PDB file of C-alpha atoms and ligand atoms in Angstrom:
ATOM      1  CA  MET V   1      -0.438  32.493 -14.191  1.00 68.00           C
ATOM      2  CA  PRO V   2      -1.360  30.048 -17.056  1.00 72.00           C
ATOM      3  CA  VAL V   3       0.170  26.508 -15.957  1.00 79.00           C
ATOM      4  CA  LYS V   4       2.293  25.079 -19.327  1.00 77.00           C
ATOM      5  CA  SER V   5       2.733  21.302 -17.833  1.00 74.00           C
ATOM      6  CA  PRO V   6       0.611  18.675 -19.448  1.00 81.00           C
ATOM      7  CA  GLN V   7      -1.747  17.264 -16.838  1.00 85.00           C
ATOM      8  CA  HIS V   8      -1.589  13.584 -16.408  1.00 86.00           C
ATOM      9  CA  ARG V   9      -1.917  11.334 -13.519  1.00 91.00           C
ATOM     10  CA  PRO V  10      -1.465   7.307 -12.818  1.00 93.00           C
ATOM     11  CA  PRO V  11      -4.611   4.743 -13.913  1.00 91.00           C
ATOM     12  CA  GLN V  12      -5.466   4.198 -10.115  1.00 92.00           C
ATOM     13  CA  ASP V  13      -6.534   8.343  -9.611  1.00 93.00           C
ATOM     14  CA  MET V  14      -7.855   8.428 -12.915  1.00 92.00           C
ATOM     15  CA  ASN V  15     -11.043   9.901 -11.241  1.00 91.00           C
ATOM     16  CA  CYS V  16      -9.472  12.195  -9.261  1.00 94.00           C
ATOM     17  CA  PRO V  17      -9.051  15.905  -9.328  1.00 96.00           C
ATOM     18  CA  MET V  18      -5.682  17.172 -10.646  1.00 96.00           C
ATOM     19  CA  LEU V  19      -4.238  20.141  -8.640  1.00 97.00           C
ATOM     20  CA  PRO V  20      -0.942  21.752 -10.734  1.00 97.00           C
ATOM     21  CA  ILE V  21       1.187  23.205  -7.843  1.00 97.00           C
ATOM     22  CA  VAL V  22       4.434  23.273  -9.789  1.00 96.00           C
ATOM     23  CA  ASP V  23       5.130  23.826 -13.656  1.00 95.00           C
ATOM     24  CA  GLY V  24       7.973  21.647 -15.085  1.00 94.00           C
ATOM     25  CA  CYS V  25      10.091  19.016 -13.557  1.00 95.00           C
ATOM     26  CA  ALA V  26      12.953  20.355 -11.182  1.00 95.00           C
ATOM     27  CA  HIS V  27      14.943  17.474 -12.293  1.00 96.00           C
ATOM     28  CA  GLY V  28      14.497  17.392 -16.417  1.00 94.00           C
ATOM     29  CA  LYS V  29      17.707  15.710 -16.771  1.00 96.00           C
ATOM     30  CA  CYS V  30      16.487  12.157 -17.707  1.00 97.00           C
ATOM     31  CA  ARG V  31      17.533  11.223 -21.087  1.00 97.00           C
ATOM     32  CA  PHE V  32      13.987   9.303 -21.669  1.00 96.00           C
ATOM     33  CA  CYS V  33      11.771  12.540 -21.107  1.00 94.00           C
ATOM     34  CA  ASP V  34      10.760  15.533 -23.041  1.00 91.00           C
ATOM     35  CA  ILE V  35       7.516  15.610 -20.909  1.00 89.00           C
ATOM     36  CA  PHE V  36       8.560  19.412 -19.648  1.00 88.00           C
ATOM     37  CA  THR V  37      11.087  20.582 -22.305  1.00 87.00           C
ATOM     38  CA  ASP V  38      11.523  24.329 -22.234  1.00 86.00           C
ATOM     39  CA  ILE V  39       8.978  24.552 -19.457  1.00 90.00           C
ATOM     40  CA  PRO V  40      11.603  26.100 -16.524  1.00 92.00           C
ATOM     41  CA  PHE V  41      10.457  24.439 -13.124  1.00 95.00           C
ATOM     42  CA  THR V  42       8.260  26.866 -11.172  1.00 95.00           C
ATOM     43  CA  ALA V  43       6.773  26.612  -7.691  1.00 96.00           C
ATOM     44  CA  LEU V  44       3.201  27.926  -8.940  1.00 97.00           C
ATOM     45  CA  PRO V  45       1.892  31.175  -7.146  1.00 97.00           C
ATOM     46  CA  MET V  46      -0.608  30.370  -3.899  1.00 97.00           C
ATOM     47  CA  GLU V  47      -3.472  32.877  -6.254  1.00 97.00           C
ATOM     48  CA  THR V  48      -3.219  30.790  -9.080  1.00 96.00           C
ATOM     49  CA  VAL V  49      -3.195  27.623  -7.085  1.00 97.00           C
ATOM     50  CA  ILE V  50      -6.167  28.916  -4.829  1.00 98.00           C
ATOM     51  CA  SER V  51      -8.119  30.000  -8.602  1.00 97.00           C
ATOM     52  CA  ASP V  52      -7.624  26.437  -9.435  1.00 97.00           C
ATOM     53  CA  ILE V  53      -9.044  24.885  -6.191  1.00 98.00           C
ATOM     54  CA  GLU V  54     -12.193  27.136  -6.398  1.00 97.00           C
ATOM     55  CA  GLY V  55     -12.459  25.465 -10.007  1.00 97.00           C
ATOM     56  CA  ILE V  56     -11.977  22.349  -8.586  1.00 97.00           C
ATOM     57  CA  ALA V  57     -14.738  22.981  -5.693  1.00 97.00           C
ATOM     58  CA  LYS V  58     -17.608  24.034  -8.105  1.00 96.00           C
ATOM     59  CA  TYR V  59     -17.557  20.387  -9.553  1.00 93.00           C
ATOM     60  CA  SER V  60     -16.783  18.930  -6.303  1.00 93.00           C
ATOM     61  CA  THR V  61     -19.333  16.172  -4.764  1.00 91.00           C
ATOM     62  CA  ALA V  62     -19.456  14.918  -0.827  1.00 91.00           C
ATOM     63  CA  ILE V  63     -17.393  12.121  -2.455  1.00 92.00           C
ATOM     64  CA  THR V  64     -14.630  14.299  -3.585  1.00 95.00           C
ATOM     65  CA  ARG V  65     -12.073  12.553  -1.130  1.00 97.00           C
ATOM     66  CA  ARG V  66      -8.947  12.831  -2.674  1.00 98.00           C
ATOM     67  CA  ILE V  67      -6.740  15.377  -4.955  1.00 98.00           C
ATOM     68  CA  TYR V  68      -3.740  14.805  -7.393  1.00 97.00           C
ATOM     69  CA  LEU V  69      -1.173  16.983  -7.093  1.00 97.00           C
ATOM     70  CA  THR V  70       0.432  17.415 -10.891  1.00 96.00           C
ATOM     71  CA  GLY V  71       3.581  19.163 -12.580  1.00 94.00           C
ATOM     72  CA  GLY V  72       6.977  16.959 -12.572  1.00 93.00           C
ATOM     73  CA  ASN V  73       7.622  16.638  -9.521  1.00 95.00           C
ATOM     74  CA  PRO V  74       5.017  18.754  -6.759  1.00 97.00           C
ATOM     75  CA  PHE V  75       6.563  16.877  -3.234  1.00 98.00           C
ATOM     76  CA  THR V  76       9.579  18.768  -4.370  1.00 97.00           C
ATOM     77  CA  LEU V  77       8.100  21.440  -2.743  1.00 98.00           C
ATOM     78  CA  PRO V  78       9.220  22.398   0.961  1.00 98.00           C
ATOM     79  CA  THR V  79       6.456  20.907   3.599  1.00 98.00           C
ATOM     80  CA  LYS V  80       5.373  23.832   4.780  1.00 98.00           C
ATOM     81  CA  ARG V  81       4.376  24.548   1.568  1.00 98.00           C
ATOM     82  CA  LEU V  82       2.699  21.854   0.379  1.00 98.00           C
ATOM     83  CA  ILE V  83       1.040  21.944   4.147  1.00 98.00           C
ATOM     84  CA  GLU V  84      -0.342  25.589   2.959  1.00 98.00           C
ATOM     85  CA  VAL V  85      -1.783  24.010  -0.202  1.00 98.00           C
ATOM     86  CA  PHE V  86      -3.762  21.469   1.829  1.00 98.00           C
ATOM     87  CA  ASP V  87      -4.964  24.123   4.496  1.00 98.00           C
ATOM     88  CA  GLU V  88      -6.326  26.218   1.426  1.00 98.00           C
ATOM     89  CA  VAL V  89      -8.008  22.748  -0.063  1.00 98.00           C
ATOM     90  CA  GLU V  90     -10.090  21.302   2.594  1.00 97.00           C
ATOM     91  CA  LYS V  91     -11.331  25.167   3.227  1.00 97.00           C
ATOM     92  CA  ARG V  92     -12.718  24.840   0.022  1.00 97.00           C
ATOM     93  CA  ILE V  93     -13.632  21.210  -0.417  1.00 97.00           C
ATOM     94  CA  PRO V  94     -13.650  19.592   3.395  1.00 97.00           C
ATOM     95  CA  THR V  95     -14.853  16.039   1.964  1.00 97.00           C
ATOM     96  CA  VAL V  96     -11.048  15.549   0.576  1.00 98.00           C
ATOM     97  CA  ASN V  97      -8.255  14.115   3.236  1.00 97.00           C
ATOM     98  CA  SER V  98      -6.125  12.382   0.681  1.00 98.00           C
ATOM     99  CA  TYR V  99      -3.306  13.364  -1.608  1.00 98.00           C
ATOM    100  CA  GLY V 100      -1.183  12.034  -4.528  1.00 98.00           C
ATOM    101  CA  GLY V 101       1.287  13.066  -7.014  1.00 97.00           C
ATOM    102  CA  PHE V 102       4.365  12.129  -8.536  1.00 96.00           C
ATOM    103  CA  CYS V 103       7.266  12.283  -6.441  1.00 97.00           C
ATOM    104  CA  ARG V 104      11.026  11.463  -7.083  1.00 98.00           C
ATOM    105  CA  ILE V 105      13.263   9.335  -4.833  1.00 98.00           C
ATOM    106  CA  ALA V 106      15.570  13.148  -3.715  1.00 98.00           C
ATOM    107  CA  ASP V 107      12.068  14.458  -3.204  1.00 98.00           C
ATOM    108  CA  ILE V 108      12.219  12.110   0.015  1.00 98.00           C
ATOM    109  CA  ALA V 109      15.668  12.194   0.705  1.00 98.00           C
ATOM    110  CA  ASN V 110      15.533  15.998   0.944  1.00 98.00           C
ATOM    111  CA  LYS V 111      12.479  15.849   3.828  1.00 98.00           C
ATOM    112  CA  SER V 112      13.027  14.834   7.075  1.00 98.00           C
ATOM    113  CA  ASP V 113      11.333  11.832   8.900  1.00 98.00           C
ATOM    114  CA  GLU V 114       9.198  14.670  10.701  1.00 98.00           C
ATOM    115  CA  ASP V 115       8.240  16.541   7.456  1.00 98.00           C
ATOM    116  CA  LEU V 116       6.967  12.735   6.236  1.00 98.00           C
ATOM    117  CA  ALA V 117       5.111  11.823   9.157  1.00 98.00           C
ATOM    118  CA  LEU V 118       3.774  15.428   9.068  1.00 98.00           C
ATOM    119  CA  LEU V 119       2.682  14.633   5.226  1.00 98.00           C
ATOM    120  CA  ALA V 120       1.310  10.832   6.080  1.00 98.00           C
ATOM    121  CA  SER V 121      -0.812  13.052   8.666  1.00 98.00           C
ATOM    122  CA  ARG V 122      -2.302  15.218   6.255  1.00 98.00           C
ATOM    123  CA  GLY V 123      -3.561  12.496   4.195  1.00 98.00           C
ATOM    124  CA  VAL V 124      -0.067  12.304   1.462  1.00 98.00           C
ATOM    125  CA  ASP V 125      -0.391   8.395   0.771  1.00 98.00           C
ATOM    126  CA  ASP V 126      -0.257   5.988  -2.699  1.00 97.00           C
ATOM    127  CA  ILE V 127       2.178   8.671  -4.649  1.00 98.00           C
ATOM    128  CA  ALA V 128       3.571   7.968  -7.847  1.00 98.00           C
ATOM    129  CA  ILE V 129       7.469   7.155  -7.882  1.00 98.00           C
ATOM    130  CA  GLY V 130       9.413   7.144 -11.149  1.00 98.00           C
ATOM    131  CA  ALA V 131      12.196   4.253  -9.686  1.00 98.00           C
ATOM    132  CA  GLU V 132      11.884   2.650 -13.253  1.00 98.00           C
ATOM    133  CA  SER V 133      14.726   0.231 -12.922  1.00 98.00           C
ATOM    134  CA  GLY V 134      16.995  -1.323  -9.651  1.00 98.00           C
ATOM    135  CA  PHE V 135      19.815  -1.474 -12.134  1.00 98.00           C
ATOM    136  CA  ASP V 136      22.650   1.403 -11.670  1.00 98.00           C
ATOM    137  CA  GLU V 137      24.484   1.231 -14.763  1.00 98.00           C
ATOM    138  CA  ALA V 138      21.145   2.010 -16.321  1.00 98.00           C
ATOM    139  CA  LEU V 139      20.028   4.383 -13.581  1.00 98.00           C
ATOM    140  CA  ALA V 140      23.309   6.221 -13.959  1.00 98.00           C
ATOM    141  CA  PHE V 141      23.281   6.278 -18.025  1.00 98.00           C
ATOM    142  CA  MET V 142      19.429   7.960 -18.032  1.00 98.00           C
ATOM    143  CA  ARG V 143      20.546  10.408 -15.633  1.00 98.00           C
ATOM    144  CA  LYS V 144      17.585   9.400 -13.364  1.00 98.00           C
ATOM    145  CA  GLY V 145      19.518  10.900 -10.462  1.00 98.00           C
ATOM    146  CA  HIS V 146      18.960   8.289  -8.248  1.00 98.00           C
ATOM    147  CA  THR V 147      20.542   4.778  -6.987  1.00 98.00           C
ATOM    148  CA  ALA V 148      19.417   1.265  -6.623  1.00 98.00           C
ATOM    149  CA  ALA V 149      20.568   2.175  -2.935  1.00 98.00           C
ATOM    150  CA  ASP V 150      18.409   5.528  -2.653  1.00 98.00           C
ATOM    151  CA  ILE V 151      15.523   3.571  -4.040  1.00 98.00           C
ATOM    152  CA  ILE V 152      15.683   1.417  -0.925  1.00 98.00           C
ATOM    153  CA  GLU V 153      16.519   3.754   1.537  1.00 98.00           C
ATOM    154  CA  GLN V 154      13.727   6.003   0.833  1.00 98.00           C
ATOM    155  CA  ALA V 155      11.326   3.016   0.329  1.00 98.00           C
ATOM    156  CA  LYS V 156      11.996   2.378   3.957  1.00 98.00           C
ATOM    157  CA  ARG V 157      11.685   5.933   5.365  1.00 98.00           C
ATOM    158  CA  LEU V 158       8.267   5.872   3.371  1.00 98.00           C
ATOM    159  CA  HIS V 159       6.828   2.526   4.844  1.00 98.00           C
ATOM    160  CA  LYS V 160       8.062   4.014   8.739  1.00 98.00           C
ATOM    161  CA  ALA V 161       6.164   7.170   7.940  1.00 98.00           C
ATOM    162  CA  GLY V 162       2.932   5.278   6.447  1.00 98.00           C
ATOM    163  CA  ILE V 163       3.160   6.865   3.277  1.00 98.00           C
ATOM    164  CA  SER V 164       2.448   3.936   0.255  1.00 98.00           C
ATOM    165  CA  PHE V 165       3.669   4.271  -2.781  1.00 98.00           C
ATOM    166  CA  THR V 166       3.621   3.476  -6.619  1.00 98.00           C
ATOM    167  CA  PHE V 167       6.607   2.668  -8.661  1.00 98.00           C
ATOM    168  CA  PHE V 168       7.081   2.693 -12.643  1.00 98.00           C
ATOM    169  CA  TYR V 169       9.030   0.343 -14.261  1.00 98.00           C
ATOM    170  CA  LEU V 170      10.514   1.194 -17.161  1.00 98.00           C
ATOM    171  CA  THR V 171      10.871  -1.770 -19.460  1.00 98.00           C
ATOM    172  CA  GLY V 172      13.793  -1.804 -21.773  1.00 98.00           C
ATOM    173  CA  MET V 173      15.825   0.936 -19.937  1.00 98.00           C
ATOM    174  CA  ALA V 174      19.295  -0.435 -19.654  1.00 98.00           C
ATOM    175  CA  GLY V 175      19.000  -1.476 -23.604  1.00 98.00           C
ATOM    176  CA  ALA V 176      19.391  -4.247 -25.997  1.00 98.00           C
ATOM    177  CA  GLY V 177      21.787  -7.483 -24.790  1.00 97.00           C
ATOM    178  CA  HIS V 178      20.830  -6.216 -20.976  1.00 98.00           C
ATOM    179  CA  THR V 179      17.112  -6.772 -20.505  1.00 98.00           C
ATOM    180  CA  GLU V 180      17.878  -9.759 -17.984  1.00 98.00           C
ATOM    181  CA  GLU V 181      20.379  -8.127 -16.122  1.00 98.00           C
ATOM    182  CA  ASN V 182      17.932  -4.974 -15.708  1.00 98.00           C
ATOM    183  CA  ALA V 183      14.783  -7.198 -14.620  1.00 98.00           C
ATOM    184  CA  ILE V 184      16.692  -9.232 -12.042  1.00 98.00           C
ATOM    185  CA  ALA V 185      18.679  -6.178 -10.300  1.00 98.00           C
ATOM    186  CA  SER V 186      14.989  -4.238 -10.415  1.00 98.00           C
ATOM    187  CA  ALA V 187      13.069  -7.145  -8.756  1.00 98.00           C
ATOM    188  CA  LYS V 188      15.728  -7.368  -6.128  1.00 98.00           C
ATOM    189  CA  VAL V 189      15.683  -3.851  -5.715  1.00 98.00           C
ATOM    190  CA  PHE V 190      12.061  -3.316  -6.061  1.00 98.00           C
ATOM    191  CA  SER V 191      11.077  -6.554  -3.631  1.00 98.00           C
ATOM    192  CA  GLU V 192      12.963  -4.834  -0.907  1.00 98.00           C
ATOM    193  CA  ALA V 193      11.545  -1.457  -1.593  1.00 98.00           C
ATOM    194  CA  ALA V 194       7.661  -3.385  -1.826  1.00 98.00           C
ATOM    195  CA  PRO V 195       5.912  -0.862  -3.433  1.00 98.00           C
ATOM    196  CA  LYS V 196       2.136  -1.014  -3.576  1.00 98.00           C
ATOM    197  CA  ARG V 197       1.960  -1.468  -7.104  1.00 98.00           C
ATOM    198  CA  ILE V 198       4.360  -1.677  -9.957  1.00 98.00           C
ATOM    199  CA  LEU V 199       3.327   0.136 -13.124  1.00 98.00           C
ATOM    200  CA  ILE V 200       4.614  -0.903 -16.193  1.00 98.00           C
ATOM    201  CA  VAL V 201       5.636   0.827 -18.829  1.00 97.00           C
ATOM    202  CA  THR V 202       7.884   0.182 -22.222  1.00 96.00           C
ATOM    203  CA  MET V 203      10.701   2.158 -23.842  1.00 94.00           C
ATOM    204  CA  THR V 204       9.245   3.692 -26.573  1.00 93.00           C
ATOM    205  CA  PRO V 205      12.075   6.489 -27.513  1.00 92.00           C
ATOM    206  CA  THR V 206      10.940   9.491 -29.801  1.00 89.00           C
ATOM    207  CA  LYS V 207      13.042  11.905 -31.341  1.00 89.00           C
ATOM    208  CA  THR V 208      12.519  14.564 -29.306  1.00 90.00           C
ATOM    209  CA  TRP V 209      14.163  12.677 -26.253  1.00 94.00           C
ATOM    210  CA  PRO V 210      17.700  13.544 -25.183  1.00 95.00           C
ATOM    211  CA  LEU V 211      18.115   9.944 -25.675  1.00 96.00           C
ATOM    212  CA  ALA V 212      17.725  10.449 -29.797  1.00 94.00           C
ATOM    213  CA  ALA V 213      21.195  11.530 -30.199  1.00 96.00           C
ATOM    214  CA  ASP V 214      22.935   8.199 -27.945  1.00 97.00           C
ATOM    215  CA  ILE V 215      20.633   5.943 -30.458  1.00 96.00           C
ATOM    216  CA  GLN V 216      21.876   7.726 -33.497  1.00 95.00           C
ATOM    217  CA  ALA V 217      25.717   7.809 -32.112  1.00 97.00           C
ATOM    218  CA  GLY V 218      25.153   3.901 -31.253  1.00 96.00           C
ATOM    219  CA  ARG V 219      26.007   4.629 -27.544  1.00 97.00           C
ATOM    220  CA  TRP V 220      22.206   2.763 -26.531  1.00 97.00           C
ATOM    221  CA  LYS V 221      20.064   0.517 -28.596  1.00 96.00           C
ATOM    222  CA  VAL V 222      16.549   0.054 -28.120  1.00 94.00           C
ATOM    223  CA  PRO V 223      16.056  -3.748 -26.863  1.00 97.00           C
ATOM    224  CA  THR V 224      13.880  -5.942 -29.804  1.00 97.00           C
ATOM    225  CA  GLU V 225      10.036  -6.090 -28.187  1.00 97.00           C
ATOM    226  CA  ILE V 226      10.510  -9.482 -27.900  1.00 97.00           C
ATOM    227  CA  GLU V 227      13.516  -8.782 -25.475  1.00 98.00           C
ATOM    228  CA  MET V 228      11.385  -6.309 -23.759  1.00 98.00           C
ATOM    229  CA  ALA V 229       8.473  -9.258 -23.146  1.00 98.00           C
ATOM    230  CA  HIS V 230      11.139 -11.374 -21.653  1.00 98.00           C
ATOM    231  CA  GLU V 231      12.130  -8.728 -19.687  1.00 98.00           C
ATOM    232  CA  ILE V 232       9.002  -8.734 -18.100  1.00 98.00           C
ATOM    233  CA  ARG V 233       8.716 -12.192 -17.615  1.00 98.00           C
ATOM    234  CA  THR V 234      11.866 -12.205 -15.664  1.00 98.00           C
ATOM    235  CA  LEU V 235      10.861  -8.927 -13.409  1.00 98.00           C
ATOM    236  CA  ILE V 236       7.466 -10.907 -12.357  1.00 98.00           C
ATOM    237  CA  ALA V 237       9.603 -14.351 -11.971  1.00 98.00           C
ATOM    238  CA  ASN V 238      11.754 -12.236  -9.428  1.00 98.00           C
ATOM    239  CA  LEU V 239       9.701 -10.551  -7.789  1.00 98.00           C
ATOM    240  CA  ASP V 240       9.617 -11.276  -3.841  1.00 98.00           C
ATOM    241  CA  CYS V 241       7.099  -8.840  -2.084  1.00 97.00           C
ATOM    242  CA  ASP V 242       3.268  -8.199  -1.723  1.00 98.00           C
ATOM    243  CA  CYS V 243       2.224  -5.785  -4.994  1.00 98.00           C
ATOM    244  CA  THR V 244      -0.106  -5.735  -7.438  1.00 98.00           C
ATOM    245  CA  VAL V 245       1.332  -5.690 -11.140  1.00 98.00           C
ATOM    246  CA  ASN V 246      -0.068  -3.469 -13.770  1.00 98.00           C
ATOM    247  CA  CYS V 247       1.268  -3.871 -17.369  1.00 97.00           C
ATOM    248  CA  SER V 248      -1.461  -1.538 -19.237  1.00 94.00           C
ATOM    249  CA  HIS V 249       0.448   1.319 -20.556  1.00 92.00           C
ATOM    250  CA  ASP V 250      -0.398   2.475 -24.422  1.00 89.00           C
ATOM    251  CA  THR V 251       3.153   1.550 -24.590  1.00 92.00           C
ATOM    252  CA  ASP V 252       3.086  -1.943 -23.258  1.00 94.00           C
ATOM    253  CA  ILE V 253       2.062  -4.460 -26.135  1.00 93.00           C
ATOM    254  CA  LEU V 254       0.807  -7.250 -23.961  1.00 95.00           C
ATOM    255  CA  ARG V 255      -1.171  -6.231 -21.099  1.00 95.00           C
ATOM    256  CA  PHE V 256      -2.093  -7.780 -17.918  1.00 97.00           C
ATOM    257  CA  GLN V 257      -2.783  -6.911 -14.499  1.00 97.00           C
ATOM    258  CA  GLY V 258      -2.352  -9.400 -10.820  1.00 98.00           C
ATOM    259  CA  ARG V 259      -1.014  -9.648  -7.784  1.00 98.00           C
ATOM    260  CA  VAL V 260       2.295 -10.977  -6.816  1.00 98.00           C
ATOM    261  CA  PRO V 261       2.321 -13.447  -4.772  1.00 98.00           C
ATOM    262  CA  GLU V 262      -1.358 -14.744  -5.386  1.00 98.00           C
ATOM    263  CA  ASN V 263      -1.397 -14.285  -9.132  1.00 97.00           C
ATOM    264  CA  GLN V 264       2.540 -14.683  -9.833  1.00 98.00           C
ATOM    265  CA  GLU V 265       2.284 -18.114 -11.386  1.00 98.00           C
ATOM    266  CA  LYS V 266      -1.119 -16.881 -13.551  1.00 98.00           C
ATOM    267  CA  MET V 267       0.864 -14.162 -15.004  1.00 98.00           C
ATOM    268  CA  LEU V 268       4.183 -16.040 -16.264  1.00 98.00           C
ATOM    269  CA  GLU V 269       1.743 -18.463 -17.542  1.00 98.00           C
ATOM    270  CA  LEU V 270      -0.022 -16.115 -19.568  1.00 98.00           C
ATOM    271  CA  LEU V 271       3.399 -14.578 -20.397  1.00 98.00           C
ATOM    272  CA  ASP V 272       4.715 -18.034 -21.652  1.00 98.00           C
ATOM    273  CA  ASN V 273       1.587 -18.754 -23.781  1.00 98.00           C
ATOM    274  CA  LEU V 274       1.751 -15.181 -25.249  1.00 97.00           C
ATOM    275  CA  ILE V 275       5.267 -14.166 -26.008  1.00 98.00           C
ATOM    276  CA  PRO V 276       6.223 -17.152 -28.580  1.00 97.00           C
ATOM    277  CA  LYS V 277       2.937 -15.943 -30.625  1.00 97.00           C
ATOM    278  CA  MET V 278       4.407 -12.557 -30.640  1.00 97.00           C
ATOM    279  CA  ASN V 279       5.524 -10.950 -34.197  1.00 97.00           C
ATOM    280  CA  GLU V 280       8.588  -8.505 -33.209  1.00 96.00           C
ATOM    281  CA  GLN V 281       7.424  -6.314 -36.564  1.00 95.00           C
ATOM    282  CA  ALA V 282       4.265  -6.245 -36.190  1.00 94.00           C
ATOM    283  CA  SER V 283       4.731  -5.250 -32.560  1.00 94.00           C
ATOM    284  CA  ARG V 284       7.089  -2.602 -33.759  1.00 92.00           C
ATOM    285  CA  ARG V 285       4.744  -1.246 -35.901  1.00 90.00           C
ATOM    286  CA  MET V 286       2.067  -0.790 -33.511  1.00 87.00           C
ATOM    287  CA  ARG V 287       4.827   0.868 -31.400  1.00 86.00           C
ATOM    288  CA  GLU V 288       5.734   3.234 -34.272  1.00 83.00           C
ATOM    289  CA  MET V 289       2.574   4.035 -35.215  1.00 80.00           C
ATOM    290  CA  LEU V 290       1.407   4.889 -31.813  1.00 72.00           C
ATOM    291  CA  HIS V 291       4.227   6.545 -30.566  1.00 65.00           C
ATOM    292  CA  LYS V 292       6.201   7.986 -33.094  1.00 62.00           C
ATOM    293  CA  ALA V 293       9.310   5.929 -32.144  1.00 56.00           C
ATOM    294  CA  THR V 294      12.800   7.096 -33.743  1.00 56.00           C
ATOM    295  CA  PHE V 295      13.639   3.316 -35.154  1.00 52.00           C
TER     296      PHE V 295
HETATM  297  S1  LIG M 301      12.383  13.038 -13.053  1.00 65.81           S
HETATM  298 FE1  LIG M 301      10.550  12.252 -14.272  1.00 65.81          FE
HETATM  299  S2  LIG M 301       9.534  14.093 -15.381  1.00 65.81           S
HETATM  300 FE2  LIG M 301      11.608  14.499 -14.543  1.00 65.81          FE
HETATM  301  S3  LIG M 301      12.918  14.617 -16.361  1.00 65.81           S
HETATM  302 FE3  LIG M 301      12.949  12.807 -15.167  1.00 65.81          FE
HETATM  303  S4  LIG M 301      11.424  11.479 -16.015  1.00 65.81           S
HETATM  304 FE4  LIG M 301      10.728  13.402 -16.772  1.00 65.81          FE
END
């Protein structure tokens, strides 16, 4: 069965073989996403998964330790199915003892504490979660499918199970005029959730997103580039947890990485130095050229 979903993984797992186990996203409603449009959510048949594992096994080496599970939200599958996949992997690639993948907050909520402990015992760790924001208004408008309270509750369950996690933060998600509120609310929620890493991505609407209709109708307005740079600064200034902040996605105009709290002041100094030198039109042109933005 050919997989239709585009395959991708976060930068920290760039050397990790990808194993598709689902096609599409079981949620598929976020206004800022078109990755899986027209790809119905399906659990891939085990024969397809095994054939892909055999393909990975051909190129595996003594240091192939981790597999990245792909498709929109592979951890939505029942725990039993995930364990069957791990068994098939380890039969063919016995060096593997770690699994990452994209995960929704709702996928964690749907698993029991026993499920999470079992997944942790089989090597599930550093999963990537599209938390995006801790500002309830923005989360609701964008139909993200979770609230700020859900983020904190599920993060605590992951910590208890011993599963570390990375959060995506979507700069600009609350729209023009709300960037500071978004950053302050998100810093509070993310600090309490305490992810291992925060990957910053910047809003770059395209004509194929559901949000395009909201932009046309005036229901949502993209913030300026300078506003979004200040939003990133406010987020970092208000973070109060041990984590790495990585702002180096294609959509980020100012790029850097550092640890909170060790490099927090340095990151703020860097932004204080760079933001006044930003040129709004040039930054926007760069975004338009790279990402076919709608504005
Ligand atoms: S949960 Fe992720 S993959 Fe699914 S629609 Fe939302 S942003 Fe896209």
